[in-house]
Coordinates of N, CA, C and O in Angstrom, one line a residue:
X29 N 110.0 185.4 112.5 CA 110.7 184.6 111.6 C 110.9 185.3 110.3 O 109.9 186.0 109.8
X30 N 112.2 185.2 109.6 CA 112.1 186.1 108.4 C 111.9 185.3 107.5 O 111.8 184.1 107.9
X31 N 111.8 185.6 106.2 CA 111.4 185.3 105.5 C 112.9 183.9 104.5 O 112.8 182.9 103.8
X32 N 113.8 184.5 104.8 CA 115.1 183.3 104.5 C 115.0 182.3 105.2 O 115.4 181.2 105.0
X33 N 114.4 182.8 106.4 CA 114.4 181.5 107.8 C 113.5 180.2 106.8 O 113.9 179.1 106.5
X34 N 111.9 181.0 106.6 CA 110.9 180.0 106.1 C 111.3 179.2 105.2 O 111.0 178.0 105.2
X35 N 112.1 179.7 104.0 CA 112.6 179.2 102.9 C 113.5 178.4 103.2 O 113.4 177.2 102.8
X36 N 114.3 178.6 103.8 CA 115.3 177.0 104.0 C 115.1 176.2 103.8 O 114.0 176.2 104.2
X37 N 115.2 175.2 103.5 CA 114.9 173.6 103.2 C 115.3 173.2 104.3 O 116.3 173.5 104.9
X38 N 114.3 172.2 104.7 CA 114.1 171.8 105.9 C 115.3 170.3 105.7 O 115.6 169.6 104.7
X39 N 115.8 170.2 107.1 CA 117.0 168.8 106.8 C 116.0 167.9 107.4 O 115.0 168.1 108.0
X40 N 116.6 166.7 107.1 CA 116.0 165.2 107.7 C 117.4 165.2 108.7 O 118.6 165.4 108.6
X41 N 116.8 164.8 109.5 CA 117.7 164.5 110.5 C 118.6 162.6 110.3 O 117.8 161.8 110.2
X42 N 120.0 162.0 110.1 CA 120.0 161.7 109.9 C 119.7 160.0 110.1 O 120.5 159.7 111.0
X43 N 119.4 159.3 109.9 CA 118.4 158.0 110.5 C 119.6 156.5 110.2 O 120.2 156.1 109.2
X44 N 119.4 156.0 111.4 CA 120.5 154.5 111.0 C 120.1 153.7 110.2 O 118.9 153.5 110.1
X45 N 120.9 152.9 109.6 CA 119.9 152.0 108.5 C 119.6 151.1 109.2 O 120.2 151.2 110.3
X46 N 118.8 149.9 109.2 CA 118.9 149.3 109.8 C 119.5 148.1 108.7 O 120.2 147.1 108.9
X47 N 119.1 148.3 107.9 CA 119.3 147.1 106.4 C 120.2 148.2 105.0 O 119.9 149.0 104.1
X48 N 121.0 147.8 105.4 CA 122.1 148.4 104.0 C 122.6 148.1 102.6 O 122.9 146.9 102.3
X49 N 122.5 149.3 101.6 CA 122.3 148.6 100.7 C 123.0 147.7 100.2 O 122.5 147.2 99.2
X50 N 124.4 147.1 100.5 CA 125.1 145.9 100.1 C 124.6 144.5 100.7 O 124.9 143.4 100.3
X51 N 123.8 144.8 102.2 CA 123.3 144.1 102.2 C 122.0 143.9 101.8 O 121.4 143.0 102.4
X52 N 121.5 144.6 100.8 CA 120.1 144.3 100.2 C 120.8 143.4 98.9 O 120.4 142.3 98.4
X53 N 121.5 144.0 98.7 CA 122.3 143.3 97.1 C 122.9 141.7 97.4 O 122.6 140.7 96.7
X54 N 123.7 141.6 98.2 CA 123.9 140.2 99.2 C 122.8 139.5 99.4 O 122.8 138.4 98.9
X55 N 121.4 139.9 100.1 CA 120.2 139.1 99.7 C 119.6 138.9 98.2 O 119.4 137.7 97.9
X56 N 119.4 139.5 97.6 CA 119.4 139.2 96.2 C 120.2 138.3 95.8 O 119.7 137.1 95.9
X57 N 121.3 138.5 95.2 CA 122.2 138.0 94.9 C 122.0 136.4 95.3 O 121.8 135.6 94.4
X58 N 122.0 136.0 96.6 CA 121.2 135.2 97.2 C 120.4 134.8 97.1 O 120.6 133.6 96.6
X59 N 119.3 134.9 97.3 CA 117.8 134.4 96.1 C 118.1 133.9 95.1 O 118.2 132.7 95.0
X60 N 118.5 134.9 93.8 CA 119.0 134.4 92.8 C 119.6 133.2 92.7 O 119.1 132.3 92.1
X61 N 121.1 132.8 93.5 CA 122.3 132.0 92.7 C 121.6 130.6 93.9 O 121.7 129.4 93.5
X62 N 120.9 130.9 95.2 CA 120.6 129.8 95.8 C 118.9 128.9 95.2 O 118.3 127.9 95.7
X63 N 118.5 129.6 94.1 CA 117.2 128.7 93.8 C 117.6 127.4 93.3 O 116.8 126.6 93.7
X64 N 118.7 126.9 92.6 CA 119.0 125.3 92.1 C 119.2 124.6 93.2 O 118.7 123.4 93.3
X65 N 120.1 125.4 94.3 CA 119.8 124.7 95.9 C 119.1 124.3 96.2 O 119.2 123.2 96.7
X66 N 117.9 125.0 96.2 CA 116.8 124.9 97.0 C 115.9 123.9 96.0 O 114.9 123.3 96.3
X67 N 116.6 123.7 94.4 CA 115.4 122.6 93.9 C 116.3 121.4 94.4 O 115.9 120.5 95.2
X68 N 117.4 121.6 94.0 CA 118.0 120.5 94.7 C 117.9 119.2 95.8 O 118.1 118.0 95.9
X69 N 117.6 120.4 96.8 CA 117.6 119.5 98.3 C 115.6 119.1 98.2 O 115.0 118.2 98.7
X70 N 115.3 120.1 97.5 CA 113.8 119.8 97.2 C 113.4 118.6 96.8 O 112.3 118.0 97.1
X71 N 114.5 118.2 95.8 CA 114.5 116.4 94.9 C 114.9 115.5 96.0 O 114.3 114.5 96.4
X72 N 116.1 116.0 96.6 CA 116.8 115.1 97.3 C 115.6 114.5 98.6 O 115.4 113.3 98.7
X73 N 115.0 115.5 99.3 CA 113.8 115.2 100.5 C 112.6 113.8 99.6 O 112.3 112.6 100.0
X74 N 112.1 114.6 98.3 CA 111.3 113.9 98.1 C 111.9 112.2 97.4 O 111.1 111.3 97.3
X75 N 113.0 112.0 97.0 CA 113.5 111.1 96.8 C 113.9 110.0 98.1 O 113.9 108.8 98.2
X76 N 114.1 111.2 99.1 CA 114.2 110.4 100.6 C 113.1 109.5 101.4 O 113.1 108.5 102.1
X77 N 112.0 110.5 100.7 CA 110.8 110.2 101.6 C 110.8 108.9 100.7 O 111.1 107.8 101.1
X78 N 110.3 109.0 99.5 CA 110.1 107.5 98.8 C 111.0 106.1 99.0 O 110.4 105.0 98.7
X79 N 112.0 106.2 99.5 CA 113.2 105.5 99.6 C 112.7 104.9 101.2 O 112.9 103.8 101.6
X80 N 112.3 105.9 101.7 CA 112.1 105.5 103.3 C 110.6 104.0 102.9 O 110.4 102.9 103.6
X81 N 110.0 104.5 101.8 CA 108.6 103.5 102.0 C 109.0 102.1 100.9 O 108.3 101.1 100.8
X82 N 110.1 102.4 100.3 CA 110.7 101.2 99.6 C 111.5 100.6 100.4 O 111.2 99.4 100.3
X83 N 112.5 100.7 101.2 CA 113.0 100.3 102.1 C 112.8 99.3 103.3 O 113.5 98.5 103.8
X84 N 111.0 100.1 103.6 CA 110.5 99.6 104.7 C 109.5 98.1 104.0 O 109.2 97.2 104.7
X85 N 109.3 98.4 102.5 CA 108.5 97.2 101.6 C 109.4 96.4 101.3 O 109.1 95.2 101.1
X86 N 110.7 96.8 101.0 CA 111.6 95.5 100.6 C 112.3 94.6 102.1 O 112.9 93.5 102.2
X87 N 111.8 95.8 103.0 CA 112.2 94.6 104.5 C 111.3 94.2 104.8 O 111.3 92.9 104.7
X88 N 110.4 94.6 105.1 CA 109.0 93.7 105.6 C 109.0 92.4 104.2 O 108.7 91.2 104.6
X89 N 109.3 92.5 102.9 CA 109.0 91.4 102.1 C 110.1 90.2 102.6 O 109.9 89.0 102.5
X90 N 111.5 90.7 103.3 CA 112.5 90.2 103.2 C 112.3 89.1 105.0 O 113.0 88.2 105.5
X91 N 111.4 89.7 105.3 CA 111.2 89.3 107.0 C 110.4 87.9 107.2 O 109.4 87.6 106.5
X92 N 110.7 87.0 108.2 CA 110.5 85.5 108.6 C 109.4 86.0 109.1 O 108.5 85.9 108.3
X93 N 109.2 86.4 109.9 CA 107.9 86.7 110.6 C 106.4 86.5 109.8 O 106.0 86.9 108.7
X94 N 105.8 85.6 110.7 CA 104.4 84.9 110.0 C 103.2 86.0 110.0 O 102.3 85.9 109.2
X95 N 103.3 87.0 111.2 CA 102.2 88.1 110.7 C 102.5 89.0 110.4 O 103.6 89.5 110.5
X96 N 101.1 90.0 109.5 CA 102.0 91.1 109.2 C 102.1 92.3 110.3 O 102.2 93.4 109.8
X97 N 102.2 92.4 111.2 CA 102.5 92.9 112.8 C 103.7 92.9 112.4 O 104.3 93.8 111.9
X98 N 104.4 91.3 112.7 CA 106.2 90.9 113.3 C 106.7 91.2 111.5 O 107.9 91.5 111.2
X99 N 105.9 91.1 110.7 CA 106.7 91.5 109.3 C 107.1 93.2 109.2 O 108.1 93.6 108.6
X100 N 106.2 93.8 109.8 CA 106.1 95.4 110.0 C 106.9 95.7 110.6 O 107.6 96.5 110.0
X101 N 107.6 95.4 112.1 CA 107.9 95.4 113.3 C 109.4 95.3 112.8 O 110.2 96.2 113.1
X102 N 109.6 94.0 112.0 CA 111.1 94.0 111.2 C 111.5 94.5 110.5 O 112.8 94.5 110.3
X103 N 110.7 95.2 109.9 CA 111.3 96.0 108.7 C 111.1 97.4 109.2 O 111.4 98.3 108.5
X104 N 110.6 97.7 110.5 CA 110.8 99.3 110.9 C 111.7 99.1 111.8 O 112.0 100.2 112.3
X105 N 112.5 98.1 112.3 CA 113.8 97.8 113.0 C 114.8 97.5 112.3 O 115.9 97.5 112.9
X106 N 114.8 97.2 111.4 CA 116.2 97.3 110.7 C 117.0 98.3 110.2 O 116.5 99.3 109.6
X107 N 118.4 98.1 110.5 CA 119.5 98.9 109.8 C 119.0 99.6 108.6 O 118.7 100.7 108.8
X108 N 118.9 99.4 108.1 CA 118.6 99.8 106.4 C 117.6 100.8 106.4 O 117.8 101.8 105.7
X109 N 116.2 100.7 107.2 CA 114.9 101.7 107.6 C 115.6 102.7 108.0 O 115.6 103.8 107.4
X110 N 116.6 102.4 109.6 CA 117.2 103.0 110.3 C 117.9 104.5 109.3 O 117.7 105.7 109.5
X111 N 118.7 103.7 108.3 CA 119.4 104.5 107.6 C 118.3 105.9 106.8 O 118.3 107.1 106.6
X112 N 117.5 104.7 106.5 CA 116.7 105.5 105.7 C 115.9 106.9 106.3 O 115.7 108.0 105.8
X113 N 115.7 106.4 107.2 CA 114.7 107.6 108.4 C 115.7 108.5 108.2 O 115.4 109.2 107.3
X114 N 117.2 108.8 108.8 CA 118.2 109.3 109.0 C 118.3 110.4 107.9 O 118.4 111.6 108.1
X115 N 118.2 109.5 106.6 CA 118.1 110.4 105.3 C 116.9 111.3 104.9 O 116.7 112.4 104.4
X116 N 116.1 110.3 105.2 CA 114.8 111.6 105.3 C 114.8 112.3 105.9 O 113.7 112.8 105.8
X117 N 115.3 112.8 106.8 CA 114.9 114.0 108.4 C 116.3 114.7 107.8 O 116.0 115.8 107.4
X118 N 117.8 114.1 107.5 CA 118.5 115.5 107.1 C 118.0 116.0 105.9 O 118.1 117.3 105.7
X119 N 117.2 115.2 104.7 CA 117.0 115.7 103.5 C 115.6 117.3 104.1 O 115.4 118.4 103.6
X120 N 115.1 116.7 104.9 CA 113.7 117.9 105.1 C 114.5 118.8 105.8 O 114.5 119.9 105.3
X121 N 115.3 118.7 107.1 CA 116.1 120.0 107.5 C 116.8 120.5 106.5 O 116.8 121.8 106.4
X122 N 117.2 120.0 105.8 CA 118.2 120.9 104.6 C 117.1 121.7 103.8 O 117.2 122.9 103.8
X123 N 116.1 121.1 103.3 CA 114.9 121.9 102.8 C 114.3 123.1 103.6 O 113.8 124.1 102.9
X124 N 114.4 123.1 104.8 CA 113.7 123.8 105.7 C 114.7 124.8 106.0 O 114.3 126.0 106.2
X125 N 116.0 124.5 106.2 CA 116.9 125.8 106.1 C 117.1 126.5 105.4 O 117.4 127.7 105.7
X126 N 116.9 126.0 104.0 CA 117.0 126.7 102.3 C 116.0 128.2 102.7 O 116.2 129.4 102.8
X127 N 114.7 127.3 103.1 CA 113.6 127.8 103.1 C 113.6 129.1 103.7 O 113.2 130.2 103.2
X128 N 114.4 128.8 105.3 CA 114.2 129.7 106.4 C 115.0 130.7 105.4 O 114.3 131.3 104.6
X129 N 116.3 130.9 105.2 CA 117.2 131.6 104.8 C 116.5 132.5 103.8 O 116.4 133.7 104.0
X130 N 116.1 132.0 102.7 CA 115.4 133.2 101.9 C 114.0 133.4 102.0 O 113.4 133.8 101.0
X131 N 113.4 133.3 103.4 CA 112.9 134.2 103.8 C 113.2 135.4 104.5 O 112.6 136.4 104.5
X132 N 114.7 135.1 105.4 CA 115.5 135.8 106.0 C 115.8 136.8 104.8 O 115.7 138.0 105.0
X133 N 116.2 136.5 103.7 CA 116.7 137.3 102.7 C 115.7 138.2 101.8 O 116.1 139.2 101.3
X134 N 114.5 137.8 101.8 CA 113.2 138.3 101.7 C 113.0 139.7 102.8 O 112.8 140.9 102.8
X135 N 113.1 138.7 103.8 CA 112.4 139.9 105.1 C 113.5 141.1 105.2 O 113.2 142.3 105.5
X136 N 114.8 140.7 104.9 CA 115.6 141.9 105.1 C 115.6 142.7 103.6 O 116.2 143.8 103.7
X137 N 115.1 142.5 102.4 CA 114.7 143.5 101.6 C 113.9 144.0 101.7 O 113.6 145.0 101.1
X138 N 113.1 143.6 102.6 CA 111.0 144.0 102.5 C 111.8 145.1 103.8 O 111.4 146.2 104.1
X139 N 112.8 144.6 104.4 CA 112.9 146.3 106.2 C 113.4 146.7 105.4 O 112.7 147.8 105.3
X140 N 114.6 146.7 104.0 CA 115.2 147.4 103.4 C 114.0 148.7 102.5 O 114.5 149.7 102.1
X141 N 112.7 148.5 102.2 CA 111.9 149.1 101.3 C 111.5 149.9 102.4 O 111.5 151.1 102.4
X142 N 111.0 148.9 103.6 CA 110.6 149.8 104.3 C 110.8 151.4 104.9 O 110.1 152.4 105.0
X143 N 112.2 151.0 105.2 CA 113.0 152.2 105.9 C 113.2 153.1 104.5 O 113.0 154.3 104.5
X144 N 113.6 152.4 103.2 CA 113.7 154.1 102.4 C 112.4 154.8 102.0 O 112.4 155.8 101.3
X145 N 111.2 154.0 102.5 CA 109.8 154.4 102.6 C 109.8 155.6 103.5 O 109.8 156.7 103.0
X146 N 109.9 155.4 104.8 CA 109.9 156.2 105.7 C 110.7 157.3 105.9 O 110.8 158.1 106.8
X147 N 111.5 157.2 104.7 CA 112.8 158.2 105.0 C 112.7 159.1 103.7 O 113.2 160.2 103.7
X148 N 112.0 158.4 102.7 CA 111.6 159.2 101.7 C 109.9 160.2 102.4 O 109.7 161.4 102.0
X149 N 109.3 159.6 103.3 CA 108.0 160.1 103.9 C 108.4 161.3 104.8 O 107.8 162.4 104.7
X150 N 109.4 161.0 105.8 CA 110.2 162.0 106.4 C 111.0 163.4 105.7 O 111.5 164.5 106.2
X151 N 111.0 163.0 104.5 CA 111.6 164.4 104.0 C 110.6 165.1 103.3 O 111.1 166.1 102.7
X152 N 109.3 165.0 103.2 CA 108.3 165.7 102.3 C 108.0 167.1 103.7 O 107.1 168.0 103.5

């Protein structure tokens, strides 16, 4: 081997991204503009959940029923509970999507660090 051979700078062969940087900037970007969302739907669940136990106290108060069994019984069978349940379960899925999503948007910056870790480790 001559001595020009040793000196060359060695290449990195070149590597696929798997996470690119517009899309690191699109996750960001994301985080950022979706946090009022996420307090958002955050109020909206806990507002639901409360609503579900005033709903089920202003029917049970509103119910014929002589015990409180058939007073309970009416007020977890009524329309209005009904409604109510409905609103709590979309208000928590909506929370839980927020959630999933920027962690998705999390996890694809943290492969994005990763990979220019290893690719900065690969050229030394």
């Amino acid at each position: 081997m001559t001595i020009p051979e040793k000196a060359r700078v060695k290449t990195v062969p070149s590597h696929p991204q798997i996470v690119t940087d517009e899309e690191v900037d699109k996750a960001l970007a994301w985080l950022r503009d979706s946090a009022a969302d996420v307090g958002a739907a955050r109020a909206r669940a806990i507002k639901a959940g409360h609503m579900l136990k005033h709903v089920e106290a202003l029917q049970y108060k509103a119910s014929d029923a002589r015990t409180e069994a058939g007073r309970k019984a009416d007020a977890r069978t009524s329309e209005r509970y009904l409604a109510a349940i409905y609103e709590d379960a979309d208000a928590a899925g909506e929370v839980a999507k927020l959630y999933a999503l920027r962690e998705a948007a999390a996890a694809k910056i943290e492969a994005w660090r990763t990979q220019g870790a290893n690719y900065r480790a690969m050229k030394i």
